[in-house]
Amino acid sequence: MSTMVIDGKPASARSGATLEIHDPATGELVDTVPQAGVEETRQAIDAAHAAFRGWADTPPQKRAQILMKGAGLARQHIDEVASLLTREQGKPLRDSKIEAERFVENIEYYAMLSASGAIRGKHVQLSVPGAFGLVVRRPIGVVGAIIPWNFPLTLLANKIAPALAMGNTVVAKPASTTPLSTIRLVELMNQGGLPPGVLNVVVGPGAVVGQEMIKNPKVRKIGFTGETQTGKQVMAEAASDLKHVTLELGGSDPAIVCDDADIEQASKAIAIGRFFNAGQACLAVKRVFVHEAVFDQVIEKVAARAKRLKVLPGADPSSQMGPMHTAGGRETIEGQLKDALDRGARLLAGGNRLKGEPFDRGYFFEPTVITEVPPDARVWREETFGPLLPIARVKSLDEAIERANDSEFGLGSSVFTRDIKKAQQTIDRLDVGYAWINQVNLVAYDELPFGGTKHSGFGKEHGIEVLDFYTEEKSVVMGGV
């Protein structure tokens, strides 16, 4: 049985409660983990609080060395971690390896950024003679990192990398269905030399563990990725203690294909962007708007790619798309599809559960493409968190932008065009936090800030800008020295 990590040591639940982790492809039991309660969560928070001052006072270069050593150990165990991730989450093994590598790269990026001296304060000339001002950055304190199940490693790194590099300490709470790969990486990071209590991991329900992290006054920052409604609750409850928050929430990302686009490139990118990780990604392409001049070509090519995808258990080397993560997630997608078809939508590809061996024991669903979907269908209004893609015909770029913006979400977007003026028009007018031009909206780069608008989030991850959300600025007046 895997264990939690509290104060640098393996930890179990005093109650003896455990959680079973099952393979979404087979239903088989993978492992069990302790189920934390309030007591274990407080123990982890207390350990992080006690370790904070020593870690904050550690020179940035020394912190970077420790983080780099931990990242190096994680890199040596990429295959092990990836195997755990595939078994608990369901995604193809090659995608799990990419995710584990991205975890390492993210840690290394912020470690190097911290050590390079790129993180600086400010010198301010004051109007008072004989005095000058400084603006210095200081870490916030204990960070509670609440991580979802769809990309548990990259989304963990998004929070702990800048937090630790800047001198904060962390209590991480992975999703109860995907804790194994997170626990292993936290163990490796601790083996790299992190002082006890600097990085902890506890596993348990959000209503218990997450609530304690949000309510406990020793936690000064919450980094949360998850559903929009849950994020609103996190923000409201954290406000009572004036905690810092970063919220990376849901998305319904549009892709626009203009009449002058490279149709082959656009169709390939849209298919990858929709069906990667079985469509279970906040940044997945979820709504497509295609100019009528190229509409028939695009739907034919996207549907053909959907039909060619090899849907198999993630552990199969030839798998291109694994199962959905839960039975409930599959049922939600089926409900959204039925709603669209009942309203007159046309099915172009997929639409069914896969049956027979090796599918019957898992949560498999075909890559699905639909068109002629009425505007009041659920797939346009809700986030479709699975392999279901609606494609609409539009008469102009203006119409495409208007429909793309007609959503409560504003996370990412993709636009395919050879015309720089059209690209600039979409950049200026799309209500999103991230835009890709002639590329798939799949990867959020470490070098660029990432975050949504409207109901897609609050604050930024990635880029040097993320450091604003893991530090506080202190103004200093120097005089008479």
Short mmCIF file of N, CA and C in Angstrom, two decimals, residues 4-134:
data_model
loop_
_atom_site.label_atom_id
_atom_site.label_comp_id
_atom_site.label_asym_id
_atom_site.label_seq_id
_atom_site.Cartn_x
_atom_site.Cartn_y
_atom_site.Cartn_z
N MET A 4 0.81 8.31 2.42
CA MET A 4 0.96 9.75 2.27
C MET A 4 2.36 10.15 2.73
N VAL A 5 2.72 11.40 2.48
CA VAL A 5 4.01 11.93 2.92
C VAL A 5 3.75 13.17 3.75
N ILE A 6 4.06 13.09 5.05
CA ILE A 6 3.86 14.21 5.97
C ILE A 6 5.14 14.43 6.75
N ASP A 7 5.65 15.65 6.71
CA ASP A 7 6.89 16.00 7.43
C ASP A 7 8.06 15.13 6.99
N GLY A 8 8.08 14.81 5.71
CA GLY A 8 9.19 14.05 5.16
C GLY A 8 9.14 12.56 5.42
N LYS A 9 8.07 12.06 6.01
CA LYS A 9 8.00 10.64 6.38
C LYS A 9 6.71 10.02 5.85
N PRO A 10 6.73 8.70 5.61
CA PRO A 10 5.49 8.00 5.22
C PRO A 10 4.45 8.16 6.32
N ALA A 11 3.19 8.32 5.93
CA ALA A 11 2.13 8.55 6.92
C ALA A 11 0.87 7.78 6.53
N SER A 12 0.23 7.21 7.52
CA SER A 12 -1.05 6.53 7.33
C SER A 12 -2.15 7.33 8.02
N ALA A 13 -3.38 6.91 7.82
CA ALA A 13 -4.51 7.54 8.51
C ALA A 13 -4.71 6.88 9.86
N ARG A 14 -4.81 7.66 10.90
CA ARG A 14 -4.97 7.10 12.24
C ARG A 14 -6.24 6.27 12.34
N SER A 15 -7.26 6.62 11.57
CA SER A 15 -8.52 5.86 11.60
C SER A 15 -8.41 4.51 10.93
N GLY A 16 -7.35 4.32 10.13
CA GLY A 16 -7.21 3.09 9.37
C GLY A 16 -7.98 3.10 8.06
N ALA A 17 -8.66 4.19 7.76
CA ALA A 17 -9.45 4.27 6.53
C ALA A 17 -8.53 4.28 5.31
N THR A 18 -8.98 3.64 4.25
CA THR A 18 -8.21 3.58 3.00
C THR A 18 -9.10 3.87 1.81
N LEU A 19 -8.46 4.19 0.70
CA LEU A 19 -9.12 4.37 -0.58
C LEU A 19 -8.57 3.36 -1.57
N GLU A 20 -9.45 2.77 -2.36
CA GLU A 20 -9.01 1.84 -3.39
C GLU A 20 -8.85 2.59 -4.72
N ILE A 21 -7.75 2.31 -5.42
CA ILE A 21 -7.47 2.92 -6.71
C ILE A 21 -7.64 1.85 -7.78
N HIS A 22 -8.54 2.11 -8.74
CA HIS A 22 -8.85 1.12 -9.77
C HIS A 22 -8.44 1.62 -11.15
N ASP A 23 -8.08 0.67 -12.01
CA ASP A 23 -7.70 0.95 -13.39
C ASP A 23 -8.96 1.23 -14.21
N PRO A 24 -9.10 2.43 -14.82
CA PRO A 24 -10.31 2.73 -15.60
C PRO A 24 -10.48 1.86 -16.84
N ALA A 25 -9.41 1.20 -17.28
CA ALA A 25 -9.50 0.35 -18.46
C ALA A 25 -9.99 -1.05 -18.15
N THR A 26 -9.73 -1.51 -16.92
CA THR A 26 -10.03 -2.90 -16.58
C THR A 26 -10.88 -3.05 -15.33
N GLY A 27 -10.95 -2.01 -14.52
CA GLY A 27 -11.63 -2.11 -13.24
C GLY A 27 -10.81 -2.79 -12.16
N GLU A 28 -9.62 -3.24 -12.50
CA GLU A 28 -8.78 -3.96 -11.54
C GLU A 28 -8.25 -3.04 -10.45
N LEU A 29 -8.10 -3.60 -9.25
CA LEU A 29 -7.52 -2.86 -8.14
C LEU A 29 -6.02 -2.65 -8.39
N VAL A 30 -5.59 -1.41 -8.37
CA VAL A 30 -4.17 -1.09 -8.59
C VAL A 30 -3.44 -1.01 -7.26
N ASP A 31 -4.03 -0.33 -6.28
CA ASP A 31 -3.38 -0.15 -4.99
C ASP A 31 -4.41 0.46 -4.04
N THR A 32 -4.03 0.54 -2.78
CA THR A 32 -4.82 1.27 -1.79
C THR A 32 -3.94 2.34 -1.17
N VAL A 33 -4.58 3.40 -0.70
CA VAL A 33 -3.87 4.50 -0.05
C VAL A 33 -4.63 4.89 1.21
N PRO A 34 -3.93 5.44 2.20
CA PRO A 34 -4.64 5.93 3.39
C PRO A 34 -5.57 7.07 3.03
N GLN A 35 -6.71 7.12 3.68
CA GLN A 35 -7.65 8.22 3.49
C GLN A 35 -7.53 9.18 4.66
N ALA A 36 -6.97 10.34 4.39
CA ALA A 36 -6.74 11.33 5.45
C ALA A 36 -8.06 11.92 5.94
N GLY A 37 -8.04 12.31 7.19
CA GLY A 37 -9.13 13.08 7.77
C GLY A 37 -8.60 14.44 8.18
N VAL A 38 -9.35 15.13 8.99
CA VAL A 38 -8.94 16.45 9.45
C VAL A 38 -7.62 16.37 10.21
N GLU A 39 -7.46 15.35 11.04
CA GLU A 39 -6.26 15.24 11.87
C GLU A 39 -5.00 15.15 11.02
N GLU A 40 -4.99 14.28 10.02
CA GLU A 40 -3.80 14.13 9.17
C GLU A 40 -3.56 15.39 8.34
N THR A 41 -4.63 16.02 7.89
CA THR A 41 -4.47 17.25 7.11
C THR A 41 -3.84 18.35 7.96
N ARG A 42 -4.30 18.48 9.20
CA ARG A 42 -3.71 19.48 10.10
C ARG A 42 -2.25 19.15 10.41
N GLN A 43 -1.96 17.87 10.53
CA GLN A 43 -0.58 17.46 10.78
C GLN A 43 0.32 17.90 9.63
N ALA A 44 -0.15 17.72 8.40
CA ALA A 44 0.64 18.13 7.24
C ALA A 44 0.78 19.66 7.18
N ILE A 45 -0.30 20.37 7.47
CA ILE A 45 -0.25 21.83 7.46
C ILE A 45 0.70 22.33 8.55
N ASP A 46 0.63 21.73 9.72
CA ASP A 46 1.53 22.13 10.81
C ASP A 46 2.99 21.89 10.43
N ALA A 47 3.25 20.77 9.75
CA ALA A 47 4.62 20.47 9.33
C ALA A 47 5.11 21.50 8.32
N ALA A 48 4.24 21.86 7.37
CA ALA A 48 4.62 22.86 6.38
C ALA A 48 4.83 24.23 7.02
N HIS A 49 3.99 24.55 7.99
CA HIS A 49 4.12 25.82 8.70
C HIS A 49 5.42 25.89 9.48
N ALA A 50 5.78 24.79 10.13
CA ALA A 50 7.02 24.75 10.91
C ALA A 50 8.25 24.83 10.01
N ALA A 51 8.15 24.29 8.79
CA ALA A 51 9.29 24.27 7.88
C ALA A 51 9.44 25.56 7.08
N PHE A 52 8.42 26.40 7.11
CA PHE A 52 8.41 27.55 6.21
C PHE A 52 9.57 28.50 6.43
N ARG A 53 9.81 28.92 7.66
CA ARG A 53 10.84 29.94 7.87
C ARG A 53 12.21 29.45 7.42
N GLY A 54 12.55 28.21 7.73
CA GLY A 54 13.86 27.70 7.31
C GLY A 54 13.99 27.63 5.80
N TRP A 55 12.93 27.19 5.12
CA TRP A 55 12.98 27.08 3.66
C TRP A 55 12.98 28.47 3.02
N ALA A 56 12.20 29.40 3.55
CA ALA A 56 12.17 30.75 3.01
C ALA A 56 13.52 31.44 3.16
N ASP A 57 14.22 31.14 4.27
CA ASP A 57 15.53 31.76 4.52
C ASP A 57 16.67 31.08 3.78
N THR A 58 16.40 29.93 3.17
CA THR A 58 17.42 29.25 2.39
C THR A 58 17.73 30.07 1.14
N PRO A 59 18.99 30.33 0.83
CA PRO A 59 19.30 31.13 -0.36
C PRO A 59 18.69 30.52 -1.62
N PRO A 60 18.22 31.35 -2.53
CA PRO A 60 17.57 30.83 -3.74
C PRO A 60 18.42 29.82 -4.50
N GLN A 61 19.72 30.05 -4.55
CA GLN A 61 20.59 29.12 -5.27
C GLN A 61 20.61 27.74 -4.61
N LYS A 62 20.58 27.72 -3.29
CA LYS A 62 20.55 26.45 -2.57
C LYS A 62 19.21 25.75 -2.77
N ARG A 63 18.11 26.52 -2.71
CA ARG A 63 16.80 25.93 -2.99
C ARG A 63 16.79 25.32 -4.38
N ALA A 64 17.35 26.05 -5.34
CA ALA A 64 17.37 25.56 -6.72
C ALA A 64 18.15 24.25 -6.83
N GLN A 65 19.28 24.16 -6.13
CA GLN A 65 20.07 22.93 -6.17
C GLN A 65 19.27 21.73 -5.66
N ILE A 66 18.55 21.95 -4.59
CA ILE A 66 17.75 20.86 -4.01
C ILE A 66 16.63 20.47 -4.97
N LEU A 67 15.96 21.45 -5.54
CA LEU A 67 14.88 21.16 -6.48
C LEU A 67 15.42 20.44 -7.72
N MET A 68 16.58 20.85 -8.19
CA MET A 68 17.16 20.20 -9.36
C MET A 68 17.54 18.75 -9.05
N LYS A 69 18.01 18.50 -7.85
CA LYS A 69 18.34 17.12 -7.48
C LYS A 69 17.08 16.26 -7.43
N GLY A 70 16.02 16.81 -6.85
CA GLY A 70 14.76 16.08 -6.82
C GLY A 70 14.22 15.82 -8.22
N ALA A 71 14.32 16.82 -9.09
CA ALA A 71 13.87 16.65 -10.47
C ALA A 71 14.70 15.59 -11.18
N GLY A 72 15.99 15.56 -10.88
CA GLY A 72 16.86 14.55 -11.47
C GLY A 72 16.46 13.14 -11.05
N LEU A 73 16.13 12.98 -9.79
CA LEU A 73 15.66 11.66 -9.32
C LEU A 73 14.35 11.29 -10.00
N ALA A 74 13.45 12.27 -10.14
CA ALA A 74 12.18 12.00 -10.82
C ALA A 74 12.42 11.58 -12.27
N ARG A 75 13.38 12.22 -12.92
CA ARG A 75 13.68 11.86 -14.31
C ARG A 75 14.17 10.42 -14.42
N GLN A 76 14.93 9.97 -13.43
CA GLN A 76 15.41 8.59 -13.44
C GLN A 76 14.27 7.57 -13.28
N HIS A 77 13.14 8.03 -12.78
CA HIS A 77 12.01 7.13 -12.52
C HIS A 77 10.82 7.43 -13.42
N ILE A 78 11.07 8.04 -14.58
CA ILE A 78 9.98 8.42 -15.50
C ILE A 78 9.11 7.22 -15.85
N ASP A 79 9.72 6.11 -16.22
CA ASP A 79 8.95 4.94 -16.65
C ASP A 79 8.07 4.40 -15.52
N GLU A 80 8.61 4.37 -14.32
CA GLU A 80 7.84 3.90 -13.16
C GLU A 80 6.65 4.81 -12.90
N VAL A 81 6.90 6.11 -12.90
CA VAL A 81 5.83 7.07 -12.62
C VAL A 81 4.77 7.03 -13.73
N ALA A 82 5.22 6.94 -14.98
CA ALA A 82 4.28 6.89 -16.09
C ALA A 82 3.40 5.65 -16.03
N SER A 83 3.96 4.53 -15.65
CA SER A 83 3.17 3.31 -15.52
C SER A 83 2.10 3.47 -14.44
N LEU A 84 2.46 4.06 -13.32
CA LEU A 84 1.47 4.33 -12.27
C LEU A 84 0.36 5.24 -12.77
N LEU A 85 0.74 6.28 -13.52
CA LEU A 85 -0.24 7.23 -14.01
C LEU A 85 -1.23 6.57 -14.98
N THR A 86 -0.71 5.76 -15.88
CA THR A 86 -1.59 5.08 -16.83
C THR A 86 -2.55 4.13 -16.11
N ARG A 87 -2.06 3.42 -15.11
CA ARG A 87 -2.91 2.45 -14.43
C ARG A 87 -3.99 3.12 -13.59
N GLU A 88 -3.70 4.29 -13.03
CA GLU A 88 -4.71 4.94 -12.19
C GLU A 88 -5.60 5.91 -12.96
N GLN A 89 -5.08 6.48 -14.06
CA GLN A 89 -5.84 7.50 -14.79
C GLN A 89 -6.45 6.97 -16.08
N GLY A 90 -5.72 6.09 -16.80
CA GLY A 90 -6.25 5.48 -18.00
C GLY A 90 -5.61 5.90 -19.29
N LYS A 91 -4.87 7.02 -19.32
CA LYS A 91 -4.33 7.54 -20.56
C LYS A 91 -3.26 6.62 -21.14
N PRO A 92 -3.00 6.69 -22.45
CA PRO A 92 -1.95 5.88 -23.06
C PRO A 92 -0.59 6.11 -22.40
N LEU A 93 0.20 5.06 -22.36
CA LEU A 93 1.48 5.11 -21.66
C LEU A 93 2.40 6.19 -22.24
N ARG A 94 2.37 6.37 -23.54
CA ARG A 94 3.25 7.39 -24.13
C ARG A 94 2.85 8.79 -23.66
N ASP A 95 1.54 9.01 -23.47
CA ASP A 95 1.09 10.30 -22.96
C ASP A 95 1.46 10.48 -21.49
N SER A 96 1.43 9.38 -20.73
CA SER A 96 1.84 9.45 -19.33
C SER A 96 3.32 9.79 -19.22
N LYS A 97 4.14 9.26 -20.12
CA LYS A 97 5.57 9.59 -20.10
C LYS A 97 5.78 11.07 -20.40
N ILE A 98 5.04 11.58 -21.36
CA ILE A 98 5.14 13.01 -21.68
C ILE A 98 4.78 13.84 -20.46
N GLU A 99 3.72 13.44 -19.76
CA GLU A 99 3.28 14.20 -18.60
C GLU A 99 4.30 14.14 -17.47
N ALA A 100 4.88 12.97 -17.24
CA ALA A 100 5.90 12.85 -16.20
C ALA A 100 7.13 13.68 -16.55
N GLU A 101 7.49 13.71 -17.81
CA GLU A 101 8.62 14.53 -18.24
C GLU A 101 8.31 16.02 -18.09
N ARG A 102 7.06 16.41 -18.35
CA ARG A 102 6.67 17.81 -18.18
C ARG A 102 6.75 18.22 -16.71
N PHE A 103 6.43 17.31 -15.81
CA PHE A 103 6.60 17.60 -14.38
C PHE A 103 8.05 17.97 -14.10
N VAL A 104 8.97 17.14 -14.57
CA VAL A 104 10.39 17.38 -14.33
C VAL A 104 10.82 18.71 -14.94
N GLU A 105 10.42 18.95 -16.18
CA GLU A 105 10.83 20.18 -16.86
C GLU A 105 10.31 21.42 -16.14
N ASN A 106 9.11 21.34 -15.61
CA ASN A 106 8.54 22.48 -14.89
C ASN A 106 9.32 22.78 -13.62
N ILE A 107 9.66 21.74 -12.87
CA ILE A 107 10.48 21.92 -11.66
C ILE A 107 11.82 22.55 -12.03
N GLU A 108 12.45 22.03 -13.07
CA GLU A 108 13.77 22.53 -13.49
C GLU A 108 13.67 23.98 -13.95
N TYR A 109 12.61 24.33 -14.66
CA TYR A 109 12.48 25.69 -15.18
C TYR A 109 12.45 26.71 -14.05
N TYR A 110 11.63 26.46 -13.04
CA TYR A 110 11.52 27.45 -11.96
C TYR A 110 12.71 27.39 -11.01
N ALA A 111 13.33 26.23 -10.90
CA ALA A 111 14.56 26.17 -10.11
C ALA A 111 15.64 27.03 -10.76
N MET A 112 15.80 26.88 -12.07
CA MET A 112 16.81 27.66 -12.78
C MET A 112 16.47 29.15 -12.78
N LEU A 113 15.19 29.46 -12.90
CA LEU A 113 14.76 30.86 -12.88
C LEU A 113 15.10 31.49 -11.53
N SER A 114 14.87 30.74 -10.46
CA SER A 114 15.18 31.25 -9.13
C SER A 114 16.68 31.45 -8.95
N ALA A 115 17.47 30.50 -9.43
CA ALA A 115 18.93 30.56 -9.23
C ALA A 115 19.59 31.60 -10.11
N SER A 116 18.94 31.98 -11.22
CA SER A 116 19.58 32.86 -12.20
C SER A 116 19.62 34.32 -11.77
N GLY A 117 18.86 34.67 -10.75
CA GLY A 117 18.77 36.07 -10.36
C GLY A 117 17.76 36.85 -11.17
N ALA A 118 16.97 36.13 -11.98
CA ALA A 118 15.97 36.81 -12.81
C ALA A 118 14.82 37.36 -11.98
N ILE A 119 14.64 36.82 -10.79
CA ILE A 119 13.56 37.27 -9.92
C ILE A 119 14.08 38.43 -9.07
N ARG A 120 13.63 39.61 -9.34
CA ARG A 120 14.19 40.80 -8.71
C ARG A 120 13.09 41.69 -8.14
N GLY A 121 13.50 42.52 -7.19
CA GLY A 121 12.61 43.55 -6.68
C GLY A 121 12.83 44.84 -7.45
N LYS A 122 12.59 45.98 -6.79
CA LYS A 122 12.70 47.27 -7.46
C LYS A 122 13.36 48.29 -6.55
N HIS A 123 14.09 49.18 -7.18
CA HIS A 123 14.60 50.37 -6.51
C HIS A 123 13.76 51.55 -6.96
N VAL A 124 13.26 52.34 -6.00
CA VAL A 124 12.37 53.45 -6.32
C VAL A 124 12.95 54.75 -5.76
N GLN A 125 13.11 55.74 -6.63
CA GLN A 125 13.58 57.05 -6.19
C GLN A 125 12.41 57.78 -5.53
N LEU A 126 12.60 58.21 -4.26
CA LEU A 126 11.53 58.88 -3.53
C LEU A 126 11.68 60.40 -3.60
N SER A 127 10.59 61.07 -3.31
CA SER A 127 10.60 62.54 -3.38
C SER A 127 11.24 63.16 -2.15
N VAL A 128 11.48 62.37 -1.10
CA VAL A 128 12.07 62.89 0.13
C VAL A 128 13.60 62.82 0.03
N PRO A 129 14.31 63.90 0.26
CA PRO A 129 15.77 63.85 0.19
C PRO A 129 16.34 62.89 1.24
N GLY A 130 17.43 62.21 0.87
CA GLY A 130 18.11 61.34 1.81
C GLY A 130 17.45 60.00 2.02
N ALA A 131 16.48 59.65 1.22
CA ALA A 131 15.80 58.37 1.38
C ALA A 131 15.53 57.77 0.01
N PHE A 132 15.46 56.47 -0.03
CA PHE A 132 15.07 55.79 -1.26
C PHE A 132 14.21 54.59 -0.89
N GLY A 133 13.48 54.08 -1.87
CA GLY A 133 12.55 52.98 -1.63
C GLY A 133 12.99 51.70 -2.30
N LEU A 134 12.60 50.59 -1.70
CA LEU A 134 12.79 49.26 -2.26
C LEU A 134 11.45 48.53 -2.27
#
